[in-house]
XYZ file of C-alpha atoms in Angstrom:
67
model
C -22.556 -30.833 -7.095
C -22.167 -27.371 -9.288
C -20.880 -26.922 -12.412
C -19.407 -23.191 -12.433
C -19.036 -21.710 -15.625
C -16.806 -18.373 -16.144
C -18.001 -16.758 -19.346
C -17.110 -13.482 -20.894
C -19.540 -11.426 -23.355
C -18.755 -11.602 -26.727
C -19.507 -7.871 -27.157
C -16.901 -7.182 -24.023
C -14.623 -9.659 -23.457
C -13.180 -8.573 -20.094
C -16.497 -8.536 -18.588
C -16.379 -12.189 -17.173
C -19.138 -13.385 -15.080
C -19.856 -16.660 -13.047
C -22.529 -18.465 -13.824
C -23.643 -21.725 -11.451
C -25.298 -24.634 -12.995
C -26.808 -26.933 -10.039
C -26.199 -30.718 -10.874
C -28.848 -32.806 -9.192
C -27.569 -36.262 -9.956
C -27.304 -37.606 -6.291
C -23.770 -39.104 -5.435
C -22.042 -37.544 -7.955
C -18.243 -36.880 -7.530
C -15.942 -34.504 -8.881
C -14.932 -36.804 -11.471
C -18.368 -37.978 -12.556
C -18.829 -33.719 -12.798
C -15.855 -33.318 -14.937
C -16.586 -36.040 -17.340
C -20.496 -34.771 -17.369
C -19.645 -31.171 -17.931
C -18.748 -31.383 -21.574
C -22.362 -31.637 -23.144
C -24.035 -29.277 -20.412
C -21.338 -26.895 -21.188
C -22.133 -27.162 -24.843
C -25.852 -27.203 -24.456
C -25.464 -24.033 -21.926
C -23.044 -22.188 -24.514
C -25.994 -22.843 -27.525
C -28.501 -21.357 -25.158
C -26.144 -18.069 -24.194
C -24.644 -16.846 -27.445
C -23.559 -13.894 -26.045
C -21.147 -15.415 -23.738
C -18.031 -17.177 -24.776
C -17.033 -19.973 -22.289
C -13.520 -19.379 -20.607
C -13.207 -21.788 -18.201
C -15.336 -24.017 -15.785
C -14.551 -26.278 -12.841
C -17.203 -28.055 -10.317
C -17.736 -27.623 -7.033
C -19.419 -29.191 -3.796
C -22.643 -27.143 -3.050
C -22.857 -25.751 0.298
C -25.586 -25.273 2.749
C -25.793 -21.932 1.942
C -25.988 -22.005 -1.458
C -29.440 -24.392 -1.360
C -31.204 -21.479 1.065
């Protein structure tokens, strides 16, 4: 699973980008991803102070993303 975070630059609020966080827990489903996402998003926000999280969602990792 991937946690996909959409965040915008604080200095340019219209400059929003997608940031993908790979979740490595085997057997995780979308519900578990969403349940565990808040602490991960909070940690990401602390590490990326120039960005403001706008939204997020979980998605399956495709084979193309693993290459």
